[in-house]
Amino acid sequence: MKKVEIALLGLGNVGKGVWNILKENKDEIRKRSGYDIEIAKILVRDKNKNRGIEIPEELITTDYNEIINDESIKIVVEVMGGIDPARDYILQAMNNKKHVVTANKMLLATYGDELGEAADNKGVMLYYEASVAGGIPIIQTINESLTANKIEQVYGILNGTTNYILSNMDNVGMDFSDALKEAQEKGYAEADPTSDIESFDAAYKLAIIASLAFGTKVKIDDVYREGITKITATDIKYAKEFGYVIKLLGIVKEIEGKLELRVHPTFVSRKHPLANVNDAFNAIFIKGNAVGELMLYGRGAGELPTGSAVVADIISIVRKGTDIEDYTTVKNNLWHKEIKSFDEVECKYYLRILVKDKPGVLGEITTALGRHDVSLRSVIQRGEEAEDVKLILITHKTREENIQSALKEINQLETVSSVENLIRIENL
Amino acid sequence: MKKVEIALLGLGNVGKGVWNILKENKDEIRKRSGYDIEIAKILVRDKNKNRGIEIPEELITTDYNEIINDESIKIVVEVMGGIDPARDYILQAMNNKKHVVTANKMLLATYGDELGEAADNKGVMLYYEASVAGGIPIIQTINESLTANKIEQVYGILNGTTNYILSNMDNVGMDFSDALKEAQEKGYAEADPTSDIESFDAAYKLAIIASLAFGTKVKIDDVYREGITKITATDIKYAKEFGYVIKLLGIVKEIEGKLELRVHPTFVSRKHPLANVNDAFNAIFIKGNAVGELMLYGRGAGELPTGSAVVADIISIVRKGTDIEDYTTVKNNLWHKEIKSFDEVECKYYLRILVKDKPGVLGEITTALGRHDVSLRSVIQRGEEAEDVKLILITHKTREENIQSALKEINQLETVSSVENLIRIENL
């Protein structure tokens, strides 16, 4: 059997997943790739850390030169995460004619273009299926299976932690802080959950998907981002009452040549396939002008699902031949597409407003909305014991800047205690 | 711009879809493939048929020699369907060093192995994404994205017509014959619906999926097949009562090295993602030992979705280079796997039995079941006006041969009018 040697950079969860899959599924991989794929070196920061996995000592190194200068190593697999030194390591690997597989969403969302160009200049392959949605083959699907389409819209549940939290809130009626605590206890959320609950993680993934799906450069700063921390049990309850479920969606649409990019909690009809994506699962829903509606669903994280995507990338490279002299990566700067300012985005809105229990309140609010061209589809006001009363409004479609300026005005009304929440509604 | 010439065999729905996509999405396809893809010839049976599509007359031919002997044609796209003459045409094309894209499930399920070998012998590429589940990239996913996995189980809603009928029955409480009639009126079912409602169509697709997912030869005769014609509104009602929905599933599992292959109506938990696949949509749910659970959902038929898969295959070939001298197709005979006899398959069962309203009936039936090692999980018997009474039973897991021999015995009991239906239950 022919042999290909590879190196791992990093031995965290994903690195361990890759190691275990290459061992456990050796026979499958051998038959499908035609090669024995051997990990020849693993770069770590601390040689003596106990990782609960048995790996021959001579494979482990703290010196990247041992990898970069080893000509028998054909593929470098970066699973360390973060920008530095991952970016530099990858560029060095390409300089030395090594192909690269990476699972690094932050790096790709920030420097994806630079890495793609470097790969092309050096004629090496750059694969990164694992950077978005773990085991779900979304990159491959966009790059290979949807090439005959104008992709029009992509909606993704791209973060398992927040989907776990929101599913729990929806099922059990929990409040956000309790749901977060439970997710942390069960290991679904980190001790510092910021990257997940403030939607940084989902925004990185959306930027990568959008670049590929629309063949254009999307930077992480192009993505409007909002977290899930303001969602309450009350919002979930009203969403249900109106036939919706609240999901954290990454959304990209092309409308008249402009891209609209945003990650925020979203009302989704309970009848839509995305509404039934529960727990820590991820899903990506795509509309293309030929394929119609397509959804991919699966595990967006975890040692083995993410490892599955990394090893598939390694096998793709091995199958194409690691010795090809000038390989060209799939381009994501085929078109220049303008990014729409968030003010111009059009949505329907759910509003939860705390008002004083006085006559004429609703009238004042609808008048203020009307002044900014915002009209209402539904209103719920229920008398309660408290002095303040909850007013739940669902608007018709309007522009973001209209709703925001209307809300500024409403916030200043004497009869309004506060605008408690605004959640966007998508009719997928 | 470089140019690749291709030929279409057939100009039915899929052929028209391919024509329209190549025209409508010319710019996308050009940028993504690096080529202008031009249809140089179209083979039809009847030149004068009005197809409601404007195509230059000189492209249309009834003589295959015009295609086979034209060296500038690099790819033959077979979208005519059926075994003869499609099989012969494809072999001839390969003989003349032309790459082949086909959407022909019947041909692949029957002669897939022969075609794969011929492609390898001639060093040409054979692509067939469109043969299974229309626009859903299931072939690509198995062949490229799940290569690091031992695939353990695949469950597919592979036929849009039957899913439309069953969804309608579930939503509206319609009976089968009414739902079929409506599907015919709306164009979802053919005038002769046999291939769909007797599950031939789904069985072909399952054979193709199973061959690739398990790297072995699966023939259409290896697949146990049962249609949906016996499902009644009553079955649907009781399925609901037990928390299930009835779906026509194609199922393949590897258990202790043996493959189990079957297409039949199946009770699926209403909480499972497959339960929410409605209308004419298709979906494939896969369990792999690394990726975990993965589902692909989309349009399984139609001019444009199927055309989307065909054109993606054409682009894949163009990208790899039509002039490569010895291309190797993905093999599906890597392993030899035994096919399990259907008698050995283990399931839970839903039984609907019509019994006489007499004392001791239930006892006689449970005794008969017990003699064949079949035990019960749930029983519903409701007094009704009629002389005969419906008895609904749900069994624990048992072997197919046990339930069948028990039912033979039960059918002969004097107190039993008839065993009206048996539906298998899968706990996905």
mmCIF file of C-alpha atoms in Angstrom, chain A residues 21 24-25 27-29 31-32 129 135-137 140-151 212-215 271 273 276 278 281 285 289-299 304-309 311-313 315-316 319-320 330 334-335 337, chain B residues 21 24-25 27-29 31-32 129 135-137 140-151 212-215 271 273 276 278 281 285 289-299 304-309 311-313 315-316 319-320 330 334-335 337:
data_model
loop_
_atom_site.group_PDB
_atom_site.id
_atom_site.type_symbol
_atom_site.label_atom_id
_atom_site.label_comp_id
_atom_site.label_asym_id
_atom_site.label_seq_id
_atom_site.Cartn_x
_atom_site.Cartn_y
_atom_site.Cartn_z
ATOM 1 C CA ILE A 21 -10.631 8.317 12.965
ATOM 2 C CA GLU A 24 -10.373 3.347 13.839
ATOM 3 C CA ASN A 25 -11.387 3.579 10.159
ATOM 4 C CA ASP A 27 -9.417 0.003 6.410
ATOM 5 C CA GLU A 28 -12.186 2.217 4.968
ATOM 6 C CA ILE A 29 -9.781 5.104 4.420
ATOM 7 C CA LYS A 31 -9.702 1.412 0.364
ATOM 8 C CA ARG A 32 -11.313 4.721 -0.451
ATOM 9 C CA GLU A 129 -14.696 21.785 5.280
ATOM 10 C CA GLY A 135 -19.417 17.200 9.978
ATOM 11 C CA ILE A 136 -21.966 18.808 7.626
ATOM 12 C CA PRO A 137 -20.503 18.964 4.102
ATOM 13 C CA GLN A 140 -18.209 20.737 -0.585
ATOM 14 C CA THR A 141 -21.891 21.159 -1.419
ATOM 15 C CA ILE A 142 -21.489 24.814 -2.354
ATOM 16 C CA ASN A 143 -18.186 24.316 -4.173
ATOM 17 C CA GLU A 144 -19.051 21.160 -6.091
ATOM 18 C CA SER A 145 -22.749 20.346 -6.035
ATOM 19 C CA LEU A 146 -24.377 23.756 -6.464
ATOM 20 C CA THR A 147 -22.072 25.061 -9.193
ATOM 21 C CA ALA A 148 -24.957 25.158 -11.670
ATOM 22 C CA ASN A 149 -26.959 27.527 -9.462
ATOM 23 C CA LYS A 150 -27.331 31.167 -8.759
ATOM 24 C CA ILE A 151 -27.522 30.869 -4.995
ATOM 25 C CA LEU A 212 -18.173 30.775 -1.314
ATOM 26 C CA ALA A 213 -21.885 30.804 -2.073
ATOM 27 C CA PHE A 214 -21.765 34.242 -3.674
ATOM 28 C CA GLY A 215 -18.244 34.045 -5.081
ATOM 29 C CA LYS A 271 -43.600 24.526 9.959
ATOM 30 C CA PRO A 273 -37.599 22.508 8.401
ATOM 31 C CA ASN A 276 -37.278 21.342 13.846
ATOM 32 C CA ASN A 278 -33.122 20.987 17.928
ATOM 33 C CA PHE A 281 -27.577 20.265 15.892
ATOM 34 C CA PHE A 285 -30.932 25.946 4.375
ATOM 35 C CA ASN A 289 -32.400 29.197 -8.712
ATOM 36 C CA ALA A 290 -32.078 25.645 -10.068
ATOM 37 C CA VAL A 291 -31.931 23.312 -7.062
ATOM 38 C CA GLY A 292 -34.745 25.112 -5.245
ATOM 39 C CA GLU A 293 -34.683 24.512 -1.503
ATOM 40 C CA LEU A 294 -31.948 22.390 0.007
ATOM 41 C CA MET A 295 -31.140 21.732 3.665
ATOM 42 C CA LEU A 296 -28.177 20.011 5.276
ATOM 43 C CA TYR A 297 -28.518 18.920 8.896
ATOM 44 C CA GLY A 298 -26.065 17.366 11.321
ATOM 45 C CA ARG A 299 -23.581 17.723 14.149
ATOM 46 C CA LEU A 304 -15.552 12.980 15.673
ATOM 47 C CA PRO A 305 -17.969 14.972 13.456
ATOM 48 C CA THR A 306 -15.386 17.723 12.973
ATOM 49 C CA GLY A 307 -12.662 15.089 12.573
ATOM 50 C CA SER A 308 -14.829 13.436 9.917
ATOM 51 C CA ALA A 309 -14.710 16.627 7.833
ATOM 52 C CA VAL A 311 -10.140 13.523 7.314
ATOM 53 C CA ALA A 312 -12.466 13.770 4.275
ATOM 54 C CA ASP A 313 -10.457 16.834 3.203
ATOM 55 C CA ILE A 315 -8.598 12.072 1.529
ATOM 56 C CA SER A 316 -9.725 14.540 -1.164
ATOM 57 C CA ARG A 319 -7.056 11.293 -4.192
ATOM 58 C CA LYS A 320 -6.196 14.284 -6.353
ATOM 59 C CA VAL A 330 -11.877 27.117 -5.695
ATOM 60 C CA LEU A 334 -15.245 35.725 -8.906
ATOM 61 C CA TRP A 335 -17.540 38.679 -8.520
ATOM 62 C CA LYS A 337 -20.687 42.260 -4.771
ATOM 63 C CA ILE B 21 -29.806 26.037 -16.663
ATOM 64 C CA GLU B 24 -29.915 30.990 -17.650
ATOM 65 C CA ASN B 25 -26.836 30.547 -15.436
ATOM 66 C CA ASP B 27 -22.229 33.495 -16.327
ATOM 67 C CA GLU B 28 -22.047 31.522 -13.056
ATOM 68 C CA ILE B 29 -21.139 28.322 -14.855
ATOM 69 C CA LYS B 31 -16.837 31.599 -13.903
ATOM 70 C CA ARG B 32 -17.013 28.460 -11.797
ATOM 71 C CA GLU B 129 -25.683 12.558 -9.027
ATOM 72 C CA GLY B 135 -31.031 18.126 -6.593
ATOM 73 C CA ILE B 136 -29.870 16.647 -3.282
ATOM 74 C CA PRO B 137 -26.104 15.988 -3.423
ATOM 75 C CA GLN B 140 -21.208 13.519 -3.828
ATOM 76 C CA THR B 141 -21.670 13.491 -0.057
ATOM 77 C CA ILE B 142 -21.148 9.740 0.205
ATOM 78 C CA ASN B 143 -18.296 9.648 -2.299
ATOM 79 C CA GLU B 144 -16.381 12.697 -1.132
ATOM 80 C CA SER B 145 -17.541 13.996 2.234
ATOM 81 C CA LEU B 146 -18.096 10.795 4.214
ATOM 82 C CA THR B 147 -14.966 8.953 3.096
ATOM 83 C CA ALA B 148 -13.593 9.008 6.650
ATOM 84 C CA ASN B 149 -16.631 7.129 7.981
ATOM 85 C CA LYS B 150 -17.868 3.638 8.415
ATOM 86 C CA ILE B 151 -21.427 4.312 7.300
ATOM 87 C CA LEU B 212 -21.794 3.523 -2.717
ATOM 88 C CA ALA B 213 -22.302 3.912 1.021
ATOM 89 C CA PHE B 214 -21.206 0.351 1.758
ATOM 90 C CA GLY B 215 -18.712 -0.031 -1.085
ATOM 91 C CA LYS B 271 -39.866 14.017 16.677
ATOM 92 C CA PRO B 273 -36.179 15.071 11.413
ATOM 93 C CA ASN B 276 -41.021 16.684 9.149
ATOM 94 C CA ASN B 278 -43.438 16.885 3.842
ATOM 95 C CA PHE B 281 -39.626 16.690 -0.701
ATOM 96 C CA PHE B 285 -30.673 10.450 6.855
ATOM 97 C CA ASN B 289 -19.322 6.236 12.982
ATOM 98 C CA ALA B 290 -17.494 9.581 12.804
ATOM 99 C CA VAL B 291 -19.961 12.137 11.448
ATOM 100 C CA GLY B 292 -22.817 10.895 13.636
ATOM 101 C CA GLU B 293 -26.231 11.821 12.247
ATOM 102 C CA LEU B 294 -26.464 13.697 8.981
ATOM 103 C CA MET B 295 -29.534 14.580 6.919
ATOM 104 C CA LEU B 296 -29.847 16.047 3.435
ATOM 105 C CA TYR B 297 -33.202 17.500 2.424
ATOM 106 C CA GLY B 298 -34.472 18.943 -0.830
ATOM 107 C CA ARG B 299 -36.344 18.530 -4.088
ATOM 108 C CA LEU B 304 -34.559 22.313 -12.555
ATOM 109 C CA PRO B 305 -33.529 20.459 -9.371
ATOM 110 C CA THR B 306 -32.581 17.364 -11.365
ATOM 111 C CA GLY B 307 -30.980 19.578 -14.013
ATOM 112 C CA SER B 308 -28.985 21.249 -11.229
ATOM 113 C CA ALA B 309 -27.406 17.891 -10.355
ATOM 114 C CA VAL B 311 -25.037 20.323 -14.722
ATOM 115 C CA ALA B 312 -22.979 20.102 -11.496
ATOM 116 C CA ASP B 313 -21.710 16.713 -12.740
ATOM 117 C CA ILE B 315 -18.925 21.022 -14.335
ATOM 118 C CA SER B 316 -17.079 18.483 -12.157
ATOM 119 C CA ARG B 319 -12.978 21.079 -13.930
ATOM 120 C CA LYS B 320 -11.046 17.828 -13.727
ATOM 121 C CA VAL B 330 -15.167 5.940 -7.475
ATOM 122 C CA LEU B 334 -14.362 -2.410 -2.447
ATOM 123 C CA TRP B 335 -15.857 -4.992 -0.166
ATOM 124 C CA LYS B 337 -20.854 -7.794 1.825
#
